[in-house]
JSON list of C-alpha atoms in Angstrom, two decimals:
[
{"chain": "A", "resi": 1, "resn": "UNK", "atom": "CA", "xyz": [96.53, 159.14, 4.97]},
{"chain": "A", "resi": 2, "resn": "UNK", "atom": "CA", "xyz": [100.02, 158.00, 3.39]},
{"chain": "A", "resi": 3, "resn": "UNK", "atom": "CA", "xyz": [100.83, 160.44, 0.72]},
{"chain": "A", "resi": 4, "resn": "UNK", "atom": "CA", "xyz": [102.92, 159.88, -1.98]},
{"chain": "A", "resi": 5, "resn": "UNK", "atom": "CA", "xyz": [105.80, 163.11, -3.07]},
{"chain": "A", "resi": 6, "resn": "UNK", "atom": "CA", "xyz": [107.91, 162.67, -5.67]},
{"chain": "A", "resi": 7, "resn": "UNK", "atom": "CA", "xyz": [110.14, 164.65, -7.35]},
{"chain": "A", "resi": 8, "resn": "UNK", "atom": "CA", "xyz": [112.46, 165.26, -10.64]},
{"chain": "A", "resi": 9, "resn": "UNK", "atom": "CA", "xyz": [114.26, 167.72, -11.61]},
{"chain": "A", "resi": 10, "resn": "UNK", "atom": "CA", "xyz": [115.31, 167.90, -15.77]},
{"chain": "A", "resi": 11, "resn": "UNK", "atom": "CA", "xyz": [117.16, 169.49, -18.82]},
{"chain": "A", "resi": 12, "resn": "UNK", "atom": "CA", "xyz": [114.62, 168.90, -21.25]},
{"chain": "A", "resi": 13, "resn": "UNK", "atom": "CA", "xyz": [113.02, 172.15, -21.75]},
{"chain": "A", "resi": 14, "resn": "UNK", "atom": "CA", "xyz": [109.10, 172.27, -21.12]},
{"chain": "A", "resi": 15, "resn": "UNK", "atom": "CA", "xyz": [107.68, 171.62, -24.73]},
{"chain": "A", "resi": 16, "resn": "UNK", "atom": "CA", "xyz": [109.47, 167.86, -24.20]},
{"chain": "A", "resi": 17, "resn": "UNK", "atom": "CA", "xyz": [108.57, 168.04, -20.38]},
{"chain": "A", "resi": 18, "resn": "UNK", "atom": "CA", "xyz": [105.49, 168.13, -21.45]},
{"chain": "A", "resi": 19, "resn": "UNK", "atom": "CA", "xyz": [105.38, 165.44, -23.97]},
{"chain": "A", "resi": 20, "resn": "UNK", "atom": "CA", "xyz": [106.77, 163.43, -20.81]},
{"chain": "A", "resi": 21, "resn": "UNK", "atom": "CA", "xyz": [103.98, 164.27, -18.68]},
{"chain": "A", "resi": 22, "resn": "UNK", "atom": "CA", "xyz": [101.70, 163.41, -21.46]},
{"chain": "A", "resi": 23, "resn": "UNK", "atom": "CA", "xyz": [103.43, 160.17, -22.01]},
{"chain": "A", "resi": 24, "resn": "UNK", "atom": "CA", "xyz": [102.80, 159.26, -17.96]},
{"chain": "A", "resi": 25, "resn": "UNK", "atom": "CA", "xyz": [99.36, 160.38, -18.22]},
{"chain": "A", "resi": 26, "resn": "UNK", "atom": "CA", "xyz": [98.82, 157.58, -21.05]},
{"chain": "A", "resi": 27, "resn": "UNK", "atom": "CA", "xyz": [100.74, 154.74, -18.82]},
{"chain": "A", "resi": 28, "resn": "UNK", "atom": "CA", "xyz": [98.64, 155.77, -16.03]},
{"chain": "A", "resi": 29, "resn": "UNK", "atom": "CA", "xyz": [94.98, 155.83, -17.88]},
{"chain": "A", "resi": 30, "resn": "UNK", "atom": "CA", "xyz": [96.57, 152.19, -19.66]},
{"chain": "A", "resi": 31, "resn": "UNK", "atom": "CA", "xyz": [97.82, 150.60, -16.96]},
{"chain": "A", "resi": 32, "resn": "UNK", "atom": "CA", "xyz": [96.26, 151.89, -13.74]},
{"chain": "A", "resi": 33, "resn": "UNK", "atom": "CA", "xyz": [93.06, 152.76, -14.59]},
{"chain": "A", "resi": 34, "resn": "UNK", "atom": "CA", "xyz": [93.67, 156.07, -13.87]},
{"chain": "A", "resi": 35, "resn": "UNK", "atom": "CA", "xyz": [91.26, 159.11, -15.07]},
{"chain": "A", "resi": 36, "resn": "UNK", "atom": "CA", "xyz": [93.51, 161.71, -16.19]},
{"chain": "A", "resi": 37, "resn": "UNK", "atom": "CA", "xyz": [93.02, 165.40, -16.99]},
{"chain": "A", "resi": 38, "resn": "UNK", "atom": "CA", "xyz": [96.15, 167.40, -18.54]},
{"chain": "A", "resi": 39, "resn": "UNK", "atom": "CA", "xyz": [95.61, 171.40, -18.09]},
{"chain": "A", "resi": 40, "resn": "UNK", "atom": "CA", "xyz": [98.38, 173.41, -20.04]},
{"chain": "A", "resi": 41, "resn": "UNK", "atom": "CA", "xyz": [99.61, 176.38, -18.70]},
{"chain": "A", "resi": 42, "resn": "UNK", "atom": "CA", "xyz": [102.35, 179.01, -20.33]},
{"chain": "A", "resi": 43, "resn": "UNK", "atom": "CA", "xyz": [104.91, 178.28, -17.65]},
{"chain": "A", "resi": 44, "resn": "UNK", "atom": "CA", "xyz": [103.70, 174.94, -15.94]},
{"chain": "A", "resi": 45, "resn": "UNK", "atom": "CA", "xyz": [101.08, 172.06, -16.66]},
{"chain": "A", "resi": 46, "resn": "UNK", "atom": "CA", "xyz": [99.38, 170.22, -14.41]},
{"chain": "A", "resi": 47, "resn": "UNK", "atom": "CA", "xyz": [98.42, 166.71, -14.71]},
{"chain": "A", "resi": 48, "resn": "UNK", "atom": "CA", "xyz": [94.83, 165.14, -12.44]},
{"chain": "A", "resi": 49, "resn": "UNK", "atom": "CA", "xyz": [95.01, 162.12, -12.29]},
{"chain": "A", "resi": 50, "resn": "UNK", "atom": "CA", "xyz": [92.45, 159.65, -9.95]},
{"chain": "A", "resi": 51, "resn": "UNK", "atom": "CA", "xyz": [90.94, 156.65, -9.48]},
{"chain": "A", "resi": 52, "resn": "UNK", "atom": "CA", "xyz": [89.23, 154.36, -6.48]},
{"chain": "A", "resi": 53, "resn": "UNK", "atom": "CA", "xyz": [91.64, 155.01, -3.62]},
{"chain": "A", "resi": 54, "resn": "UNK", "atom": "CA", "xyz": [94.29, 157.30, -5.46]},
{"chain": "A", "resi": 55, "resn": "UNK", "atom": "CA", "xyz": [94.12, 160.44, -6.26]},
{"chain": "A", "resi": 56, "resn": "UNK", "atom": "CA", "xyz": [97.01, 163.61, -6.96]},
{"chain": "A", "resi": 57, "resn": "UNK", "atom": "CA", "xyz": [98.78, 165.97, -9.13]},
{"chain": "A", "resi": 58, "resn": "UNK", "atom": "CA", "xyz": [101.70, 165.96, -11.33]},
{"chain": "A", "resi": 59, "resn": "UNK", "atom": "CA", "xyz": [103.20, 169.85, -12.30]},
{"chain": "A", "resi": 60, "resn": "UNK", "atom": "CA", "xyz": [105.78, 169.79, -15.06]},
{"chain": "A", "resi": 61, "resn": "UNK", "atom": "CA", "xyz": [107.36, 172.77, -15.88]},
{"chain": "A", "resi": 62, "resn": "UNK", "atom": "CA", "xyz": [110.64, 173.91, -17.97]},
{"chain": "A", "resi": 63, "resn": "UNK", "atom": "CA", "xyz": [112.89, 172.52, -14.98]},
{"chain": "A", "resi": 64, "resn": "UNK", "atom": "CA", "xyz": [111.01, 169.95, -13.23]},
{"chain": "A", "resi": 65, "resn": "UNK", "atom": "CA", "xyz": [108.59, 166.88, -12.39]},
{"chain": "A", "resi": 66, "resn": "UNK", "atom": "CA", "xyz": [106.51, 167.11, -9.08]},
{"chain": "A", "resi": 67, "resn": "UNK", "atom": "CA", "xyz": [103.94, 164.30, -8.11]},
{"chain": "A", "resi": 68, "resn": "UNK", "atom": "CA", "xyz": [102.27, 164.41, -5.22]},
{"chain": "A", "resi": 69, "resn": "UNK", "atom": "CA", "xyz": [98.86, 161.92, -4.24]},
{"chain": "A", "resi": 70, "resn": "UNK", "atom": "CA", "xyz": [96.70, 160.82, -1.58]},
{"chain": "A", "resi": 71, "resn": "UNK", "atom": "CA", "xyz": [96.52, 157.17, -1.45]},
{"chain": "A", "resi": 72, "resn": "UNK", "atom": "CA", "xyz": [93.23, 155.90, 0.43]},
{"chain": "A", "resi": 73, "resn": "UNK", "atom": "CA", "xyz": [93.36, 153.21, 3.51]},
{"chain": "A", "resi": 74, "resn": "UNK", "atom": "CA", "xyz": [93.85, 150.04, 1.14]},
{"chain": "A", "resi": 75, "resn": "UNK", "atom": "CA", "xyz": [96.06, 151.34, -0.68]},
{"chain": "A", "resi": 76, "resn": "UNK", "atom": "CA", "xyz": [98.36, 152.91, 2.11]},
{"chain": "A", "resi": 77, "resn": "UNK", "atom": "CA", "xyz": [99.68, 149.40, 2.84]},
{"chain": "A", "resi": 78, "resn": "UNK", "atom": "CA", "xyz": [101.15, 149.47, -0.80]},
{"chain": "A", "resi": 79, "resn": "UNK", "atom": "CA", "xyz": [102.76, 153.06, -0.46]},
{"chain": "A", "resi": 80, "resn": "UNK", "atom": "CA", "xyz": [106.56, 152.03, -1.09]},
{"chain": "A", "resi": 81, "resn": "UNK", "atom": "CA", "xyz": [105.69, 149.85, -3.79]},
{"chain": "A", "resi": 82, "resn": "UNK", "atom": "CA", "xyz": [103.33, 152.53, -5.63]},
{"chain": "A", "resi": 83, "resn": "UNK", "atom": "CA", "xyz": [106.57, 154.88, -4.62]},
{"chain": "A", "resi": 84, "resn": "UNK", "atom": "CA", "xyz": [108.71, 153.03, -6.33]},
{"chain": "A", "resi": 85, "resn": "UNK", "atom": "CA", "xyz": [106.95, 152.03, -9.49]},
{"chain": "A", "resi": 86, "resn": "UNK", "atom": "CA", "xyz": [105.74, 155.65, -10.26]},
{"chain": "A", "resi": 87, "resn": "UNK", "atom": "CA", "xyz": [109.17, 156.85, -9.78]},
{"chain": "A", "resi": 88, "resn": "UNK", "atom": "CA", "xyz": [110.75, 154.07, -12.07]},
{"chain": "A", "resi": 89, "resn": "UNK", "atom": "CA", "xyz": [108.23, 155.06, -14.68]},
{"chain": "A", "resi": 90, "resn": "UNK", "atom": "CA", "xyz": [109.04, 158.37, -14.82]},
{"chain": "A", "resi": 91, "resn": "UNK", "atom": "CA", "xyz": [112.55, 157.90, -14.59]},
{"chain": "A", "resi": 92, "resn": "UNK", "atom": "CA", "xyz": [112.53, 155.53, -17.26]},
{"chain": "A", "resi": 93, "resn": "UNK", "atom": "CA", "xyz": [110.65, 158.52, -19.60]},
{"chain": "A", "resi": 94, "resn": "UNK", "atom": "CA", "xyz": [113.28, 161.05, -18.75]},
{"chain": "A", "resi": 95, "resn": "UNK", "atom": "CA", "xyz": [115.56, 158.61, -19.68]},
{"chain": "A", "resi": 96, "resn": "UNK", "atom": "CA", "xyz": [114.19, 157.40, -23.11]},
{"chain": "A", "resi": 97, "resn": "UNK", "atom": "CA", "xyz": [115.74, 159.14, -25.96]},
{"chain": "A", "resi": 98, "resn": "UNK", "atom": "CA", "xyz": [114.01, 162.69, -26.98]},
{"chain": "A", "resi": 99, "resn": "UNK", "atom": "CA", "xyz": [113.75, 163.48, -30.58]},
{"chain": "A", "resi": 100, "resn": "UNK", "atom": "CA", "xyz": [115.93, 166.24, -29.98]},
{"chain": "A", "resi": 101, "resn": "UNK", "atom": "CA", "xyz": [118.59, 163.96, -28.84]},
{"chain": "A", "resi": 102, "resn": "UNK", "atom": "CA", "xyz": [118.02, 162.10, -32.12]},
{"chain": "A", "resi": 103, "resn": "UNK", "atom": "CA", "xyz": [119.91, 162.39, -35.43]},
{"chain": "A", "resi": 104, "resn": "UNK", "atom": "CA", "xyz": [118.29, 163.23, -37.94]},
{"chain": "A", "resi": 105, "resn": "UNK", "atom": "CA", "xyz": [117.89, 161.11, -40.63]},
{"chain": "A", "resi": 106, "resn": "UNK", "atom": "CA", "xyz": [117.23, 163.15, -44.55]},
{"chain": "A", "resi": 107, "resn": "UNK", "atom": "CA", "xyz": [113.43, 163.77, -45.44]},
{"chain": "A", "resi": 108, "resn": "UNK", "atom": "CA", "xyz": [112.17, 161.11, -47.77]},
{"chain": "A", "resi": 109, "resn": "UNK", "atom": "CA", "xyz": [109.70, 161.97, -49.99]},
{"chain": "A", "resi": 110, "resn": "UNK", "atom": "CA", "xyz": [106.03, 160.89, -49.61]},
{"chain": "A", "resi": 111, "resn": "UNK", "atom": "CA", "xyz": [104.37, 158.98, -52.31]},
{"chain": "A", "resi": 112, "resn": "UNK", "atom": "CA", "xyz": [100.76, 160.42, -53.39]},
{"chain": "A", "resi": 113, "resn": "UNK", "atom": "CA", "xyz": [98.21, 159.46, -50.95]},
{"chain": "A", "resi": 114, "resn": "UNK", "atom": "CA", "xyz": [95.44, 156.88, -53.14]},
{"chain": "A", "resi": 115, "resn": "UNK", "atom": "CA", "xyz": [92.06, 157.84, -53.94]},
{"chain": "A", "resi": 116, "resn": "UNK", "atom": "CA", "xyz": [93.51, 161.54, -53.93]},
{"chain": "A", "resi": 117, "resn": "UNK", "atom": "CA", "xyz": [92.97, 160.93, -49.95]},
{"chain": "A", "resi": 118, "resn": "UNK", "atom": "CA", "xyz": [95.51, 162.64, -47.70]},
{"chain": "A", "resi": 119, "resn": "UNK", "atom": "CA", "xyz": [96.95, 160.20, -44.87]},
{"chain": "A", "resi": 120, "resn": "UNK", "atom": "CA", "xyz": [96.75, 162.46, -41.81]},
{"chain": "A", "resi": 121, "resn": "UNK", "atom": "CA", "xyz": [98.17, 161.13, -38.44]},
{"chain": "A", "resi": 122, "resn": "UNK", "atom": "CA", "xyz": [96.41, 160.81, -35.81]},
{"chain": "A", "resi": 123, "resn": "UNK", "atom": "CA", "xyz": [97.06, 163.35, -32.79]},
{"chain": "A", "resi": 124, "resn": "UNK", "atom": "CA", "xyz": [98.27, 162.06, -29.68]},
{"chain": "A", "resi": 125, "resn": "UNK", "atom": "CA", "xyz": [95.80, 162.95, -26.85]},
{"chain": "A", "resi": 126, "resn": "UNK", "atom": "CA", "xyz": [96.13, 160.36, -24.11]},
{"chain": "A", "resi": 127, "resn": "UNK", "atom": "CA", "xyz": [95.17, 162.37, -21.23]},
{"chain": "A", "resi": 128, "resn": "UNK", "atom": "CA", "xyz": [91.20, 164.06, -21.91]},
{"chain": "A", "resi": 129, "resn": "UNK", "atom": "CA", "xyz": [91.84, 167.78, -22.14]},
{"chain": "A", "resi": 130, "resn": "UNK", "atom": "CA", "xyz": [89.34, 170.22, -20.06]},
{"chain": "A", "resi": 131, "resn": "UNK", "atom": "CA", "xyz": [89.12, 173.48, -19.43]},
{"chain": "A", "resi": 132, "resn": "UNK", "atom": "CA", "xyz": [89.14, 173.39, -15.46]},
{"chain": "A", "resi": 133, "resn": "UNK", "atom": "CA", "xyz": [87.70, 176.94, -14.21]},
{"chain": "A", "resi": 134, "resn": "UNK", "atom": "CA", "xyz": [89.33, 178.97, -11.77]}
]
């Protein structure tokens, strides 16, 4: 089987490397179809993703990206095309500004929520947590 090994090596530390993975996990679930499953670790994450013909791992840690997936028969013909879209994706993420790298701009205040109602955001969780067992 044609596998698929990418890697990526970084500066962003591993609470943005993680928001990165995160972020690819979303794009993948979105655009792919892809069932995802983000473990976090202390020193590394790992990332499941799969679907009908594909399925691998992504590892982030403090320094670095690593991909690697099995891509079924049909989709072996496609290998240097998947390559190279999964790699411009997540080169295109490490690339995207950081909100460390941003200015920041002075705290405005917040006007009273109505009703007395607080407006809470809603939390990001693209990629369906679990609690894989050793």
């Amino acid at each position: 089987m044609p596998d698929i090994h990418i890697h990526r090596e970084h500066h962003l530390g591993f609470a943005e490397a993680r928001n990165v993975g995160l972020s690819w996990a979303e794009k993948a679930e979105k655009k792919f179809d892809m069932d995802c499953t983000y473990e976090e670790g202390d020193a590394q994450d790992t990332l499941y993703f799969s679907r009908a013909g594909v399925k691998g791992t992504l590892l982030v840690d403090a320094r670095q990206f690593e991909m690697k997936a099995e891509l079924g028969f049909l989709f072996g013909a496609f290998k240097a095309r998947i390559e190279a879209e999964i790699g411009e994706q997540l080169d295109a993420l490490l690339n995207a500004p950081h909100p460390a790298a941003r200015k920041t701009a002075p705290a405005k205040k917040k006007a009273p929520a109505q009703d007395g109602a607080e407006h809470k955001t809603a939390s990001r969780a693209p990629a369906k947590a679990a609690a894989r067992k050793a």
